[in-house]
């Protein structure tokens, strides 16, 4: 089986009206199309919007590495592979605080700055250590003090630091409404004039747009991460499932087959909140138009009926009882009992996550 077969983007699926939720619509194509304008743009045909185009390009680079890095059962040589149900891209960026008290210039002219990121172990943490070391070597007199913070603690600690006037000089951020609030509070630096044309061309408008507020750029993107459903081919086989689902109706059928085989269908780390919220996000992307999503980001109003429809469809999924026992108290990424741990150890067949999951 070649890479294209393993990591299908769903271009062979059927298309229906964008106002319908999942149903007979392809899981992948429909979610990507909810990001696109117009809605009848097909993945196979291109061109896509700049955001979706960047997601598809980047996913082609990321997804083949997932199979090589994801957990395996060394005793049974059973492989847990990544599914190709691509859904959306999440951008992550480095931003600079404009009013931080951490930037300290010493009498000898040297400068010390603080940097917060959310990679606490393994290659991710090593990457930032190496990056900081290389930067310091290229910029004598500059010292970067690095603090590695657990992902689930990052937002709270950063908010407290910003409120107290003692924010780090450089920190990881996700863009969107939270970034806009920090900009409005005057606590972040406008980087627009510091980005040369070569960097703009290399990063692309799609990545930079996620960190642009009122025409000004406040962050430098470091990743565009596709999200989708990871699944165990072994557990699918144990339940007699021979094809990956491409619609929610098919997903419901797979859930039923897995439950009949006494296999937990979907792992969910709801204690951390954001993994459970992802299910609503994805349903909302299917129900709501691009214009509605953009308007809600500004108005914070959710009066459009699509938001209610997304909740109703999430409720319908929940009524099939697809998640493991105790999912409300399970974490997403810490330990064997987390949703990632359950998938990696063949205790659950699926997990809705992003390309960060193998790490």
Coordinates of N, CA and C in Angstrom, one line a residue, residues 7-150:
X7 N -2.9 7.5 3.5 CA -3.3 8.8 4.0 C -4.2 9.6 3.0
X8 N -5.3 9.0 2.7 CA -6.2 9.6 1.7 C -6.8 10.9 2.3
X9 N -6.9 11.9 1.4 CA -7.5 13.1 1.8 C -9.0 13.1 1.5
X10 N -9.5 12.1 1.0 CA -11.0 12.0 0.8 C -11.5 12.6 -0.5
X11 N -10.6 12.8 -1.5 CA -11.0 13.4 -2.7 C -11.9 12.5 -3.5
X12 N -12.0 11.2 -3.2 CA -12.8 10.3 -3.9 C -14.2 10.2 -3.3
X13 N -14.5 11.1 -2.3 CA -15.8 11.0 -1.7 C -16.9 11.8 -2.5
X14 N -18.1 11.6 -2.0 CA -19.2 12.3 -2.7 C -19.4 13.7 -2.1
X15 N -20.1 14.6 -2.8 CA -20.3 16.0 -2.4 C -21.8 16.2 -2.3
X16 N -22.2 16.9 -1.2 CA -23.6 17.3 -1.1 C -23.6 18.8 -0.8
X17 N -24.8 19.3 -0.4 CA -24.9 20.7 0.0 C -24.1 21.0 1.2
X18 N -23.4 22.2 1.3 CA -22.6 22.5 2.4 C -23.5 22.8 3.7
X19 N -24.8 22.9 3.5 CA -25.6 23.2 4.7 C -25.9 21.9 5.5
X20 N -25.6 20.7 4.9 CA -25.9 19.5 5.6 C -24.7 19.1 6.5
X21 N -25.0 18.4 7.6 CA -23.9 18.0 8.5 C -23.5 16.6 8.1
X22 N -22.3 16.3 8.0 CA -21.8 14.9 7.8 C -22.7 14.1 6.9
X23 N -23.5 13.3 7.6 CA -24.5 12.4 6.8 C -23.7 11.7 5.7
X24 N -24.1 11.9 4.5 CA -23.4 11.2 3.4 C -22.2 12.0 2.9
X25 N -21.9 13.1 3.5 CA -20.8 13.9 3.0 C -19.5 13.3 3.5
X26 N -18.4 13.3 2.7 CA -17.1 12.8 3.1 C -16.6 13.6 4.3
X27 N -16.1 12.9 5.2 CA -15.6 13.5 6.5 C -14.5 14.5 6.2
X28 N -13.6 14.2 5.3 CA -12.5 15.1 5.1 C -12.8 16.2 4.2
X29 N -13.4 15.9 3.1 CA -13.7 16.9 2.1 C -14.6 17.9 2.6
X30 N -15.6 17.5 3.4 CA -16.6 18.5 3.9 C -16.0 19.4 4.9
X31 N -15.1 19.0 5.8 CA -14.5 19.9 6.8 C -13.5 20.8 6.1
X32 N -12.8 20.4 5.1 CA -11.9 21.3 4.4 C -12.7 22.3 3.6
X33 N -13.8 21.8 3.1 CA -14.7 22.7 2.3 C -15.3 23.8 3.1
X34 N -15.5 23.5 4.4 CA -16.1 24.5 5.3 C -15.2 25.7 5.5
X35 N -13.9 25.5 5.2 CA -12.9 26.5 5.3 C -12.8 27.3 4.0
X36 N -13.3 26.7 2.9 CA -13.1 27.3 1.6 C -14.2 28.2 1.1
X37 N -13.8 29.1 0.2 CA -14.8 29.8 -0.6 C -14.4 29.7 -2.0
X38 N -15.3 29.4 -3.0 CA -16.7 28.9 -2.7 C -16.7 27.5 -2.2
X39 N -17.9 27.0 -1.7 CA -18.0 25.7 -1.1 C -17.9 24.5 -2.1
X40 N -18.1 24.8 -3.4 CA -18.0 23.7 -4.4 C -16.6 23.5 -4.9
X41 N -15.6 24.1 -4.3 CA -14.2 23.8 -4.7 C -13.8 22.4 -4.2
X42 N -13.3 21.6 -5.1 CA -13.0 20.2 -4.8 C -11.5 20.1 -4.5
X43 N -11.1 19.2 -3.6 CA -9.7 19.0 -3.3 C -9.0 18.5 -4.5
X44 N -9.6 17.6 -5.3 CA -8.8 17.1 -6.4 C -8.6 18.1 -7.5
X45 N -9.4 19.1 -7.5 CA -9.3 20.1 -8.6 C -8.4 21.2 -8.3
X46 N -8.3 21.7 -7.0 CA -7.5 22.8 -6.7 C -7.9 24.0 -7.7
X47 N -7.6 25.3 -7.5 CA -6.9 25.7 -6.3 C -7.8 25.8 -5.1
X48 N -7.2 25.6 -3.9 CA -7.9 25.8 -2.7 C -7.6 27.2 -2.1
X49 N -8.3 27.6 -1.0 CA -8.0 28.8 -0.4 C -6.5 28.7 0.1
X50 N -5.9 29.8 0.4 CA -4.5 29.8 0.9 C -4.3 29.0 2.1
X51 N -5.3 29.1 3.1 CA -5.2 28.3 4.3 C -5.3 26.9 4.1
X52 N -6.3 26.4 3.4 CA -6.5 25.0 3.1 C -5.3 24.4 2.3
X53 N -4.8 25.3 1.3 CA -3.7 24.8 0.5 C -2.5 24.6 1.4
X54 N -2.3 25.4 2.3 CA -1.1 25.2 3.2 C -1.3 24.0 4.1
X55 N -2.5 23.8 4.5 CA -2.8 22.6 5.3 C -2.5 21.3 4.5
X56 N -3.0 21.3 3.3 CA -2.8 20.1 2.5 C -1.4 19.8 2.2
X57 N -0.6 20.9 1.8 CA 0.8 20.8 1.5 C 1.5 20.3 2.7
X58 N 1.3 20.9 3.9 CA 2.0 20.5 5.1 C 1.6 19.1 5.5
X59 N 0.4 18.7 5.4 CA 0.0 17.4 5.8 C 0.7 16.3 5.0
X60 N 0.9 16.6 3.7 CA 1.6 15.6 2.9 C 3.0 15.4 3.4
X61 N 3.6 16.4 4.1 CA 4.9 16.2 4.7 C 4.9 15.6 6.0
X62 N 3.8 15.9 6.8 CA 3.8 15.4 8.2 C 3.3 14.0 8.3
X63 N 2.1 13.7 7.6 CA 1.5 12.4 7.8 C 2.3 11.2 7.6
X64 N 3.1 11.1 6.5 CA 3.9 9.9 6.4 C 4.9 9.6 7.5
X65 N 5.3 10.6 8.3 CA 6.1 10.4 9.4 C 5.4 9.9 10.6
X66 N 4.1 10.0 10.6 CA 3.3 9.6 11.8 C 3.4 8.1 12.0
X67 N 3.3 7.4 10.9 CA 3.3 5.9 11.0 C 4.6 5.4 11.6
X68 N 5.7 6.1 11.2 CA 7.0 5.7 11.6 C 7.3 6.0 13.1
X69 N 6.6 7.0 13.6 CA 6.9 7.4 15.0 C 5.8 7.0 16.0
X70 N 4.6 6.5 15.5 CA 3.5 6.3 16.5 C 3.8 5.0 17.2
X71 N 3.2 4.8 18.4 CA 3.5 3.7 19.3 C 3.2 2.3 18.6
X72 N 4.0 1.3 18.9 CA 3.8 0.0 18.5 C 3.9 -1.0 19.7
X73 N 3.2 -2.1 19.6 CA 3.2 -3.1 20.6 C 4.4 -4.0 20.2
X74 N 5.5 -3.9 21.0 CA 6.7 -4.7 20.6 C 6.6 -6.2 20.8
X75 N 5.6 -6.6 21.6 CA 5.5 -8.0 21.9 C 4.8 -8.7 20.7
X76 N 3.7 -8.1 20.3 CA 2.9 -8.7 19.2 C 3.2 -8.1 17.8
X77 N 4.1 -7.1 17.8 CA 4.5 -6.4 16.6 C 3.2 -5.9 15.9
X78 N 2.3 -5.4 16.7 CA 1.1 -4.9 16.2 C 1.2 -3.4 16.0
X79 N 0.9 -2.9 14.8 CA 1.1 -1.5 14.5 C -0.2 -0.6 14.7
X80 N 0.0 0.5 15.3 CA -1.1 1.5 15.4 C -0.7 2.6 14.4
X81 N -1.5 2.7 13.4 CA -1.1 3.7 12.3 C -2.0 4.9 12.3
X82 N -1.6 5.9 11.7 CA -2.4 7.2 11.6 C -3.4 7.1 10.5
X83 N -4.5 7.6 10.8 CA -5.6 7.6 9.8 C -5.4 8.9 8.9
X84 N -5.9 8.8 7.7 CA -5.8 9.9 6.8 C -7.0 10.8 6.8
X85 N -7.7 10.9 7.9 CA -8.9 11.7 7.9 C -8.5 13.2 8.2
X86 N -8.0 13.9 7.3 CA -7.6 15.2 7.5 C -8.7 16.2 7.7
X87 N -8.6 17.1 8.7 CA -9.8 17.9 8.9 C -9.5 19.4 8.9
X88 N -8.5 19.9 9.6 CA -8.2 21.3 9.5 C -6.8 21.5 10.0
X89 N -6.3 22.8 9.9 CA -5.0 23.1 10.3 C -5.0 24.0 11.5
X90 N -4.1 23.8 12.4 CA -3.9 24.7 13.5 C -2.6 25.3 13.4
X91 N -2.4 26.7 13.5 CA -1.1 27.3 13.4 C -0.7 27.6 14.8
X92 N 0.6 27.5 15.1 CA 1.3 27.8 16.3 C 2.4 28.8 16.0
X93 N 2.6 29.8 16.8 CA 3.6 30.8 16.5 C 4.3 31.3 17.7
X94 N 5.5 31.9 17.5 CA 6.2 32.6 18.5 C 5.8 34.1 18.4
X95 N 5.5 34.7 19.5 CA 5.2 36.1 19.6 C 6.1 36.8 20.6
X96 N 6.2 38.1 20.5 CA 7.1 38.8 21.4 C 6.2 39.8 22.2
X97 N 6.4 39.7 23.5 CA 5.6 40.6 24.4 C 6.2 42.0 24.3
X98 N 5.2 43.0 24.2 CA 5.7 44.4 24.1 C 5.8 45.1 25.4
X99 N 5.3 44.6 26.5 CA 5.3 45.3 27.8 C 5.9 44.4 28.8
X100 N 6.7 43.4 28.5 CA 7.2 42.5 29.5 C 8.3 43.2 30.3
X101 N 8.3 42.7 31.6 CA 9.4 43.2 32.5 C 10.6 42.3 32.5
X102 N 10.6 41.2 31.6 CA 11.7 40.3 31.6 C 12.9 40.7 30.9
X103 N 12.8 41.6 29.9 CA 13.9 42.0 29.1 C 14.9 42.8 29.9
X104 N 16.1 42.3 30.2 CA 17.0 42.9 31.1 C 18.3 43.2 30.4
X105 N 18.6 44.5 30.3 CA 19.9 44.9 29.7 C 20.9 45.2 30.8
X106 N 22.1 44.5 30.8 CA 23.1 44.7 31.8 C 24.0 45.8 31.5
X107 N 24.8 46.2 32.4 CA 25.6 47.4 32.3 C 26.7 47.2 31.2
X108 N 27.0 46.0 30.9 CA 28.0 45.7 29.9 C 27.4 45.6 28.5
X109 N 26.1 45.9 28.4 CA 25.4 45.9 27.1 C 24.8 44.6 26.7
X110 N 25.1 43.6 27.5 CA 24.4 42.3 27.2 C 23.0 42.3 27.5
X111 N 22.2 41.4 26.9 CA 20.7 41.4 27.0 C 20.3 40.0 27.4
X112 N 19.4 39.9 28.4 CA 18.8 38.6 28.7 C 17.3 38.7 28.5
X113 N 16.7 37.7 27.8 CA 15.3 37.6 27.5 C 14.8 36.3 27.9
X114 N 13.5 36.2 28.3 CA 12.8 35.0 28.7 C 12.0 34.4 27.5
X115 N 11.9 33.1 27.5 CA 11.2 32.4 26.4 C 10.4 31.3 27.0
X116 N 9.1 31.2 26.8 CA 8.2 30.1 27.3 C 7.7 29.3 26.1
X117 N 7.8 28.0 26.2 CA 7.2 27.1 25.2 C 6.6 25.9 25.9
X118 N 5.9 25.1 25.1 CA 5.1 24.0 25.8 C 5.6 22.6 25.4
X119 N 6.9 22.4 25.1 CA 7.4 21.1 24.8 C 8.3 20.7 26.1
X120 N 7.7 19.7 26.8 CA 8.4 19.4 28.1 C 9.3 18.2 28.0
X121 N 9.2 17.4 27.0 CA 10.0 16.2 26.9 C 10.5 15.9 25.5
X122 N 11.4 15.0 25.3 CA 11.8 14.4 24.1 C 12.2 15.4 23.0
X123 N 12.0 15.0 21.7 CA 12.5 15.8 20.6 C 12.0 17.3 20.6
X124 N 10.8 17.5 21.0 CA 10.3 18.9 21.1 C 11.1 19.8 22.0
X125 N 11.3 19.3 23.2 CA 12.1 20.1 24.1 C 13.6 20.3 23.6
X126 N 14.1 19.2 23.1 CA 15.5 19.3 22.5 C 15.6 20.2 21.4
X127 N 14.5 20.3 20.5 CA 14.5 21.2 19.4 C 14.7 22.7 19.9
X128 N 13.9 23.1 20.9 CA 14.0 24.4 21.4 C 15.3 24.7 22.1
X129 N 15.9 23.7 22.8 CA 17.2 23.9 23.4 C 18.2 24.2 22.3
X130 N 18.2 23.4 21.2 CA 19.1 23.6 20.1 C 18.9 24.9 19.4
X131 N 17.7 25.3 19.2 CA 17.4 26.5 18.6 C 17.9 27.7 19.4
X132 N 17.7 27.7 20.7 CA 18.1 28.8 21.5 C 19.7 28.8 21.5
X133 N 20.3 27.7 21.6 CA 21.8 27.6 21.6 C 22.3 28.2 20.3
X134 N 21.7 27.9 19.2 CA 22.2 28.4 17.9 C 22.0 29.9 17.8
X135 N 20.8 30.4 18.3 CA 20.6 31.8 18.3 C 21.6 32.6 19.2
X136 N 21.9 32.1 20.3 CA 22.8 32.7 21.2 C 24.2 32.7 20.6
X137 N 24.6 31.6 19.9 CA 25.9 31.6 19.2 C 26.0 32.6 18.1
X138 N 24.9 32.9 17.4 CA 24.9 33.8 16.3 C 24.7 35.2 16.8
X139 N 24.3 35.4 18.1 CA 24.1 36.8 18.6 C 24.8 36.9 20.0
X140 N 26.1 37.1 19.9 CA 26.9 37.2 21.2 C 26.3 38.3 22.1
X141 N 26.3 38.1 23.4 CA 25.7 39.1 24.3 C 24.3 38.9 24.6
X142 N 23.6 38.0 23.8 CA 22.2 37.8 24.1 C 22.0 36.4 24.8
X143 N 21.3 36.4 25.9 CA 21.0 35.2 26.6 C 19.5 35.0 26.7
X144 N 19.1 33.8 26.3 CA 17.7 33.4 26.3 C 17.4 32.5 27.5
X145 N 16.7 32.9 28.4 CA 16.3 32.0 29.5 C 15.0 31.3 29.2
X146 N 15.1 29.9 29.1 CA 14.0 29.1 28.6 C 13.2 28.5 29.7
X147 N 11.9 28.6 29.6 CA 11.0 27.9 30.6 C 10.1 27.0 29.8
X148 N 10.1 25.7 30.1 CA 9.3 24.7 29.4 C 8.1 24.4 30.3
X149 N 6.9 24.6 29.8 CA 5.6 24.5 30.5 C 4.7 23.5 29.9
X150 N 4.1 22.7 30.7 CA 3.1 21.7 30.3 C 2.0 22.4 29.5

